[in-house]
PDB file of C-alpha atoms in Angstrom:
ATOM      1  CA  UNK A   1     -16.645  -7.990  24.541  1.00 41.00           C
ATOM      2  CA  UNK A   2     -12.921  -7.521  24.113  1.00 42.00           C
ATOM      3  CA  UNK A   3     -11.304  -4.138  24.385  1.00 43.00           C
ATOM      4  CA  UNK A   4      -8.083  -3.287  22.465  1.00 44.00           C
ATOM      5  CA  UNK A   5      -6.139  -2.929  25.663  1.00 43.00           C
ATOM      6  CA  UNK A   6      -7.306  -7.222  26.080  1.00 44.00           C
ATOM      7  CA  UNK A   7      -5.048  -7.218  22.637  1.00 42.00           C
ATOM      8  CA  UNK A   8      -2.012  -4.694  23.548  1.00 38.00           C
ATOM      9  CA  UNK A   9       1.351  -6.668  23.834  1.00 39.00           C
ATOM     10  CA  UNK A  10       4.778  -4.548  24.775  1.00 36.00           C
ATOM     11  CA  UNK A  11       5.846  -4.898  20.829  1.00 37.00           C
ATOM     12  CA  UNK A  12       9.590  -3.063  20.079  1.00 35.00           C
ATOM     13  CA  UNK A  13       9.931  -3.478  16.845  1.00 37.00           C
ATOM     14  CA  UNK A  14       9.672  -6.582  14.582  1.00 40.00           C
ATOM     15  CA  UNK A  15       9.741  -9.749  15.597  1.00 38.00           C
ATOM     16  CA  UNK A  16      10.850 -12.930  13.757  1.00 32.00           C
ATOM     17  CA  UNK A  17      12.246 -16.441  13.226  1.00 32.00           C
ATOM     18  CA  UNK A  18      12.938 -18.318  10.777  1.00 33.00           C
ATOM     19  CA  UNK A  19      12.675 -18.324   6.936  1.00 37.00           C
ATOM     20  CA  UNK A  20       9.909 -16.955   4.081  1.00 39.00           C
ATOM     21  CA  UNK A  21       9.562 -17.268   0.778  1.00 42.00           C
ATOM     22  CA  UNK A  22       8.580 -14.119  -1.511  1.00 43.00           C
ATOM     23  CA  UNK A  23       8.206 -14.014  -5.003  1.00 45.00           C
ATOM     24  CA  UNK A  24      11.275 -11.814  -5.603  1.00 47.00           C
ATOM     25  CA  UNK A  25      13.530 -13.959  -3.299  1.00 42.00           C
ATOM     26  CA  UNK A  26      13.480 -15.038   0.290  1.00 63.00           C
ATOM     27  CA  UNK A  27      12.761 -12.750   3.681  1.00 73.00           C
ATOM     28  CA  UNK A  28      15.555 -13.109   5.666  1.00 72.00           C
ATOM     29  CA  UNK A  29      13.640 -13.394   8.526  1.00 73.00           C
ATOM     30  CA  UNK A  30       9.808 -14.622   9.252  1.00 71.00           C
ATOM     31  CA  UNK A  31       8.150 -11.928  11.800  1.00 77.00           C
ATOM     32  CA  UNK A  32       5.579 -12.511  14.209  1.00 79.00           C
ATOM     33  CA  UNK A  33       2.058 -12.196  12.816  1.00 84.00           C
ATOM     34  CA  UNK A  34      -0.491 -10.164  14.312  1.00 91.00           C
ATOM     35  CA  UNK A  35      -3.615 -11.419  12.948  1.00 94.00           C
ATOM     36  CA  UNK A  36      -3.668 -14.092  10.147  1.00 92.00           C
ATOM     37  CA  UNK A  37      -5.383 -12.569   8.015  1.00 95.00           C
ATOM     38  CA  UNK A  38      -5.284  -8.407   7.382  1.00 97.00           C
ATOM     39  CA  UNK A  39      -5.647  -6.085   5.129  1.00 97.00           C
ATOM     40  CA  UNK A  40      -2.386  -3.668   4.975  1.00 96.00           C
ATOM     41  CA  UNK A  41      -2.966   0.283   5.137  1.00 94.00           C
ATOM     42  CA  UNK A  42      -0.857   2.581   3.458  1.00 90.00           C
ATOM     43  CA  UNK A  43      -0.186   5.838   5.755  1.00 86.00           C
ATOM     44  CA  UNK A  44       1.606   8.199   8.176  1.00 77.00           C
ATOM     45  CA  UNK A  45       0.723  11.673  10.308  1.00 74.00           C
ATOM     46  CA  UNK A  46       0.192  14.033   7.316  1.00 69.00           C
ATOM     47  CA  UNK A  47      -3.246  15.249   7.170  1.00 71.00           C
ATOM     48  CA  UNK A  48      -3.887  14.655   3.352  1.00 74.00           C
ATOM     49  CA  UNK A  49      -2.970  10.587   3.844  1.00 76.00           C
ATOM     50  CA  UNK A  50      -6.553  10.772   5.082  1.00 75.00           C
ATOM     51  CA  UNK A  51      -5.586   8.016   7.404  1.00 85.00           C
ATOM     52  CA  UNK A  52      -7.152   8.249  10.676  1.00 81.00           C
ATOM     53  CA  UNK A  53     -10.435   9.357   8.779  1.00 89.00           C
ATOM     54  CA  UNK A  54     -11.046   5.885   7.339  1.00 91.00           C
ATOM     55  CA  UNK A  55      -9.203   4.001  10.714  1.00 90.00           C
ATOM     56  CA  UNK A  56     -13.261   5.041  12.102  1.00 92.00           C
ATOM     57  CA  UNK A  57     -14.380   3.490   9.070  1.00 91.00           C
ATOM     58  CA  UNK A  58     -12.700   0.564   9.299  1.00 93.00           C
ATOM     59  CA  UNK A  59     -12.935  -0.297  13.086  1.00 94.00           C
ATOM     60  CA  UNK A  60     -16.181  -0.933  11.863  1.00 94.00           C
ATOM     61  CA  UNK A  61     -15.479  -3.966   9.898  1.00 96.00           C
ATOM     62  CA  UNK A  62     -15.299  -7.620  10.590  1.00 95.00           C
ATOM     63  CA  UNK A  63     -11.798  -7.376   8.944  1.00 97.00           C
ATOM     64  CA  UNK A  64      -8.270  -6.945  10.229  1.00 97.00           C
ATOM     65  CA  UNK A  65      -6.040  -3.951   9.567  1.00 97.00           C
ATOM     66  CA  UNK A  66      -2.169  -3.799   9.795  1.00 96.00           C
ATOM     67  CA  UNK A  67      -1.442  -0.005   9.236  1.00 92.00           C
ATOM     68  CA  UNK A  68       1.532   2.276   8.942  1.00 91.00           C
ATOM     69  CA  UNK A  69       1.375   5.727  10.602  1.00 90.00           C
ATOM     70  CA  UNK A  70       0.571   5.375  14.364  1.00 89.00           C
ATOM     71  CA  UNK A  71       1.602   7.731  16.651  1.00 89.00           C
ATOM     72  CA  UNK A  72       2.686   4.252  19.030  1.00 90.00           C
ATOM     73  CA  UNK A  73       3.138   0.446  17.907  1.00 92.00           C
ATOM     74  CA  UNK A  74       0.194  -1.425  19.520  1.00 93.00           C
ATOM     75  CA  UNK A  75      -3.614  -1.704  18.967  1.00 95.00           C
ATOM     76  CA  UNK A  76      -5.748   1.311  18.283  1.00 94.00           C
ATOM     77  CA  UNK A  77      -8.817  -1.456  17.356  1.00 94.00           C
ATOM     78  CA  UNK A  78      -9.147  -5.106  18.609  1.00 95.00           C
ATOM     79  CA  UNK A  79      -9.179  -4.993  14.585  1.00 97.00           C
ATOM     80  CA  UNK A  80      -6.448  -2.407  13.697  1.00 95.00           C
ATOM     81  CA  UNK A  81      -2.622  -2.649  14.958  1.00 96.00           C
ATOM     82  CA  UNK A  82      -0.134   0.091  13.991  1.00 93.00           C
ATOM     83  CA  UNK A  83       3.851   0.808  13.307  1.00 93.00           C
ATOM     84  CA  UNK A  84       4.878   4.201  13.231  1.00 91.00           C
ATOM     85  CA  UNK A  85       6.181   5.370  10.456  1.00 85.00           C
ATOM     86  CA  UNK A  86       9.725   5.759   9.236  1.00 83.00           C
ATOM     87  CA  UNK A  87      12.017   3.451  11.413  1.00 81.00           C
ATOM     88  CA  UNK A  88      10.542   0.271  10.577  1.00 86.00           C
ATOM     89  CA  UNK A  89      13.098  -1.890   7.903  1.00 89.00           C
ATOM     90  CA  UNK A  90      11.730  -2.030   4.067  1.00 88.00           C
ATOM     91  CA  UNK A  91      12.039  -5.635   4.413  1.00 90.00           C
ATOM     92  CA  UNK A  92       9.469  -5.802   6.848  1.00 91.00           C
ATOM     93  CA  UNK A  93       7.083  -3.877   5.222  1.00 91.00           C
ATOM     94  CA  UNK A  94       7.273  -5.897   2.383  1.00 92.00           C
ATOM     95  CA  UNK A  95       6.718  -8.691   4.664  1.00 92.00           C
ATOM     96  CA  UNK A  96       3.460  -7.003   5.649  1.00 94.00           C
ATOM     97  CA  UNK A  97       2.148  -6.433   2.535  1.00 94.00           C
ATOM     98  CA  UNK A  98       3.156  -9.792   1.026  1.00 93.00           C
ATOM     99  CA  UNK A  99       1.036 -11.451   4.040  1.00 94.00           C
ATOM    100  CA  UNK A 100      -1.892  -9.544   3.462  1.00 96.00           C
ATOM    101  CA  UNK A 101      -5.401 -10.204   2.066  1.00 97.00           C
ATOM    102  CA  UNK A 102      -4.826  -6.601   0.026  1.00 97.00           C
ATOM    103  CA  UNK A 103      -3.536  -3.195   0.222  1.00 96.00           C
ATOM    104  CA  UNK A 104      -5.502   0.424   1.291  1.00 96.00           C
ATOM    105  CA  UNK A 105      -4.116   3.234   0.278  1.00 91.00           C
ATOM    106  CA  UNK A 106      -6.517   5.848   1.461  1.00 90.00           C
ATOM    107  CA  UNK A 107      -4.281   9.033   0.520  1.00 85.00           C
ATOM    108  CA  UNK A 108      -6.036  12.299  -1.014  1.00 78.00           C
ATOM    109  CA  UNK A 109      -3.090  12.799  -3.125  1.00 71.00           C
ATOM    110  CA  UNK A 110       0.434  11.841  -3.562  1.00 67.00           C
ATOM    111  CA  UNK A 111       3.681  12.492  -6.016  1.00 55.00           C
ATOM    112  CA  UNK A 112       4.298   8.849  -7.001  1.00 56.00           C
ATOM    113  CA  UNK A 113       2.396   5.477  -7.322  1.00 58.00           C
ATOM    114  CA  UNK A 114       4.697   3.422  -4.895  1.00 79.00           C
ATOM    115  CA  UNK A 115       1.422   1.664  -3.290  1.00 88.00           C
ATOM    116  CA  UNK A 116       0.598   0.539  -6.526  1.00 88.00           C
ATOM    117  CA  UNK A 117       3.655  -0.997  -7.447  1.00 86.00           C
ATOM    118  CA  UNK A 118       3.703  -2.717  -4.441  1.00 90.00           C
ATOM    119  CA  UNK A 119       0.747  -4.231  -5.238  1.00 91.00           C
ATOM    120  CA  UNK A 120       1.704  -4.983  -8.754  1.00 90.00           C
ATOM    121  CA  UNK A 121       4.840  -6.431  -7.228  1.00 90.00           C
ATOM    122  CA  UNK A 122       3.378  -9.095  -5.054  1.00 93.00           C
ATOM    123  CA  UNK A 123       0.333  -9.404  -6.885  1.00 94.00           C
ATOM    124  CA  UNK A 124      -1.933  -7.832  -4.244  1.00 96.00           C
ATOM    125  CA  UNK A 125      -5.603  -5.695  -5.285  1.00 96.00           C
ATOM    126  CA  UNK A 126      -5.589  -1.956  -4.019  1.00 96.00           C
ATOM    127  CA  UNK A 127      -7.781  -0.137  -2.877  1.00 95.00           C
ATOM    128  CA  UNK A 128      -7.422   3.968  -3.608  1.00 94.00           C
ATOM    129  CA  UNK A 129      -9.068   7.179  -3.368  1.00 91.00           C
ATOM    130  CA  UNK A 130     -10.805   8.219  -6.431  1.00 92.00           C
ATOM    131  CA  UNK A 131      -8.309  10.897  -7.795  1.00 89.00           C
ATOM    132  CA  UNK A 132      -7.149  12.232 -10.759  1.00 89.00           C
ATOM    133  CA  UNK A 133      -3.596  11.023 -10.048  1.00 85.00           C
ATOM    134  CA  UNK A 134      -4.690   7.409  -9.203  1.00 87.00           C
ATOM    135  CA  UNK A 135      -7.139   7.583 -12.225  1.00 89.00           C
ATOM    136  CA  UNK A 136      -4.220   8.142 -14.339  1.00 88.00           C
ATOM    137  CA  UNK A 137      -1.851   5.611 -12.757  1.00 86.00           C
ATOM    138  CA  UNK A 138      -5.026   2.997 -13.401  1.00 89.00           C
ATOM    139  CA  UNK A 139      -4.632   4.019 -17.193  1.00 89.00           C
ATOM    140  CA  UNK A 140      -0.903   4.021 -16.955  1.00 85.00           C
ATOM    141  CA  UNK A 141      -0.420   0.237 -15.245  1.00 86.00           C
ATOM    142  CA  UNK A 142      -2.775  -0.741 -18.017  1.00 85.00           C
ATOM    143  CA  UNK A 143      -1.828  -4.834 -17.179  1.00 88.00           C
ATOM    144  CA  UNK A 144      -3.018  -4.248 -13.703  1.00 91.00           C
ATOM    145  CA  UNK A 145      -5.544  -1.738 -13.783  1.00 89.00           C
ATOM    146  CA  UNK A 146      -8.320  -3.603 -13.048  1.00 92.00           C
ATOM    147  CA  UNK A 147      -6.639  -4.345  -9.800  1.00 95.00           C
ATOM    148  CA  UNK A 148      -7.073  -1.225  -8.490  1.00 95.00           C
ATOM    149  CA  UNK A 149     -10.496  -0.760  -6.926  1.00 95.00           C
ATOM    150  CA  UNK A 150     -11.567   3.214  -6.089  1.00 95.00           C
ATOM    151  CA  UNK A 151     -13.860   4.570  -3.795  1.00 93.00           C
ATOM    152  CA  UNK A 152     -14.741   8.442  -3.477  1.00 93.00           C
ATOM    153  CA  UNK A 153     -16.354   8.631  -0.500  1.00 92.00           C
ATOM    154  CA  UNK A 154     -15.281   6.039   2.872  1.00 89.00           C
ATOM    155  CA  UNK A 155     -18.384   4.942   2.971  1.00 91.00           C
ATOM    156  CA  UNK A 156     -17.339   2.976   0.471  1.00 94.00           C
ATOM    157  CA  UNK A 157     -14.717   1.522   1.694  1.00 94.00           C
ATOM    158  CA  UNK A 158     -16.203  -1.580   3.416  1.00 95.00           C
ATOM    159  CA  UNK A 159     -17.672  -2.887  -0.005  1.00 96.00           C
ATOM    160  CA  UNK A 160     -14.640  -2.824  -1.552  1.00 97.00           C
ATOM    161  CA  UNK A 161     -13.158  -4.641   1.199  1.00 97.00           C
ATOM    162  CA  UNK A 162     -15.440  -7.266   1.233  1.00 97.00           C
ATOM    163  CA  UNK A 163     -15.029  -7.317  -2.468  1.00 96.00           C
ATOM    164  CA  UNK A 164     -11.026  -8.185  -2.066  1.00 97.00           C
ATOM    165  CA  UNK A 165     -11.498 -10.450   0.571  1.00 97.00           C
ATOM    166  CA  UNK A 166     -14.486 -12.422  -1.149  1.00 97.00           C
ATOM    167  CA  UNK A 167     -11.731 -12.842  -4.379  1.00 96.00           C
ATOM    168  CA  UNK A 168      -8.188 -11.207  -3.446  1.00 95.00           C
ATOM    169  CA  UNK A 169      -6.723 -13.298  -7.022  1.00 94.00           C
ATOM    170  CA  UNK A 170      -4.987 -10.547  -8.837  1.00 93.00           C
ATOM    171  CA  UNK A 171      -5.814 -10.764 -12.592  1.00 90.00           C
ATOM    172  CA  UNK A 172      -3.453  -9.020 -15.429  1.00 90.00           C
ATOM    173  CA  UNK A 173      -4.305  -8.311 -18.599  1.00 85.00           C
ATOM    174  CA  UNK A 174      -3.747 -10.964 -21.101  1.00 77.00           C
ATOM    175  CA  UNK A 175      -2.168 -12.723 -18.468  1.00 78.00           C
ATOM    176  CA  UNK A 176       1.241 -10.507 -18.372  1.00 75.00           C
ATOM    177  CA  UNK A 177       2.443  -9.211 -15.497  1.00 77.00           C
ATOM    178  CA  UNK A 178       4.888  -6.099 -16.023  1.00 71.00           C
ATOM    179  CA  UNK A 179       7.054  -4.989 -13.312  1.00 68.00           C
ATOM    180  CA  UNK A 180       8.876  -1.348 -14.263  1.00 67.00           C
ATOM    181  CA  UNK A 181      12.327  -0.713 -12.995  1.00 70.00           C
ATOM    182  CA  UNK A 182      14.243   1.922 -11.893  1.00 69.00           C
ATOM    183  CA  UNK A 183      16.164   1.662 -15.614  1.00 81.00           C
ATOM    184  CA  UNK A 184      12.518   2.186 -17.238  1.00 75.00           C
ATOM    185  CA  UNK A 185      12.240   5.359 -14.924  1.00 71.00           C
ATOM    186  CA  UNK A 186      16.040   6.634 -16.213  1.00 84.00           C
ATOM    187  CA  UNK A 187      14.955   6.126 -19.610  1.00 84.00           C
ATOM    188  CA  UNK A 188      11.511   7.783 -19.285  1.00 79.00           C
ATOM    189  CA  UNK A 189      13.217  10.606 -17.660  1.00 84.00           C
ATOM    190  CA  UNK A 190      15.895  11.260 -20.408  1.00 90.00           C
ATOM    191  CA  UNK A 191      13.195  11.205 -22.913  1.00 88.00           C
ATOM    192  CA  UNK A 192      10.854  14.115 -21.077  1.00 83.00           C
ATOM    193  CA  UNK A 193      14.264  16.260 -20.773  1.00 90.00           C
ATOM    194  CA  UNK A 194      15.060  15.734 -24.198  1.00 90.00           C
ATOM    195  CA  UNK A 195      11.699  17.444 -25.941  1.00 88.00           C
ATOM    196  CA  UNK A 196      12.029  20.198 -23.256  1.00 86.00           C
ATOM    197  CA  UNK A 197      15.480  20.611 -24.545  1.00 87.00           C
ATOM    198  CA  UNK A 198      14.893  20.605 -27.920  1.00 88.00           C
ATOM    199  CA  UNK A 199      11.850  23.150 -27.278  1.00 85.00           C
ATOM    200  CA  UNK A 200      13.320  26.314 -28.814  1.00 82.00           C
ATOM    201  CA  UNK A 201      13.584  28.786 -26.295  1.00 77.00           C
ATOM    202  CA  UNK A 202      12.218  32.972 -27.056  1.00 75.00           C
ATOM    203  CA  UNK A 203      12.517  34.093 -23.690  1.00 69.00           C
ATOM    204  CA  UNK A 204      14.473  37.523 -23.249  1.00 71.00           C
ATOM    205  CA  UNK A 205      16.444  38.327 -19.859  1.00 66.00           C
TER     206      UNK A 205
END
């Protein structure tokens, strides 16, 4: 049986050649592929990004696993390679994730939906704790909601994988695919300061 040092390789850093399409454009580069087919994890050293909790879960899978967080580039799995965190080029991640079978984001909570728009972006299924912010963000991204698969224990997480990889088409409702952009945020923003500033205010210093 093969070990994960049989799969190590002295990786610094992306590699790549040539050109790849994308739906918003074109990678500048092509980078080498790991495994040909993966599922991308979400992920980095915090404790709450419940990361290395469902890596045991998953190294138990006949799937593949591309995941962001490792303490070292290289193989923790035969099935699971990692990139540390923070130095690697956005490009490349989106590279990653366009690639991929799906997207795990295994995090027990988080200030924004960012995984989820990356999904939503290039049309990838998600797969998500069960939490009240990712409950919301399922009723808020009502076109893609049905994308986003939850599990609330990891035992669950293998089903839900082989659910993706069994059908990893990405279905929006009515057909309609909206993207938000950072001009949607501005706006939403100016509107939630407005009521607080027009809230009259009784307070006494």
């Amino acid at each position: 049986m093969e070990s994960a040092d049989d799969h190590r390789q002295d990786h610094h850093g992306p590699r790549y050649h040539g050109s790849h399409e994308k739906e918003r454009g074109k990678f500048t580069q092509e980078y080498e592929q790991v495994f040909d087919k993966y599922f991308f994890v979400f992920g980095n050293k915090f404790k709450h990004k419940f990361l290395w909790e469902v890596l045991e879960v998953l190294k138990n899978t006949e799937h593949n696993f591309i995941f962001i967080g490792a303490k070292e580039e290289g193989y923790v799995e035969k099935n699971i390679y990692g990139y540390m965190s923070g130095n690697l080029p956005d490009e490349f991640i989106d590279y990653l994730i366009h690639c991929s079978q799906g997207i795990l984001f295994p995090s027990l909570y988080e200030g924004f939906g960012l995984p989820i728009l990356k999904g939503i972006e290039f049309d990838k299924k998600i797969i998500v704790n069960d939490t009240d912010l990712n409950r919301e963000l399922k009723e808020y991204f009502e076109c893609y909601g049905e994308n986003i698969l939850m599990f609330a224990e990891s035992s669950q997480v293998k089903g839900l994988l082989d659910q993706v990889a069994a059908n990893p088409k990405v279905r929006y409702k009515n057909d309609k695919k909206v993207m938000r952009t950072w001009k949607d945020v501005a706006v939403d923003s100016e509107i939630f300061l407005r009521k607080i500033l027009e809230q009259e205010v009784d307070f006494q210093l």
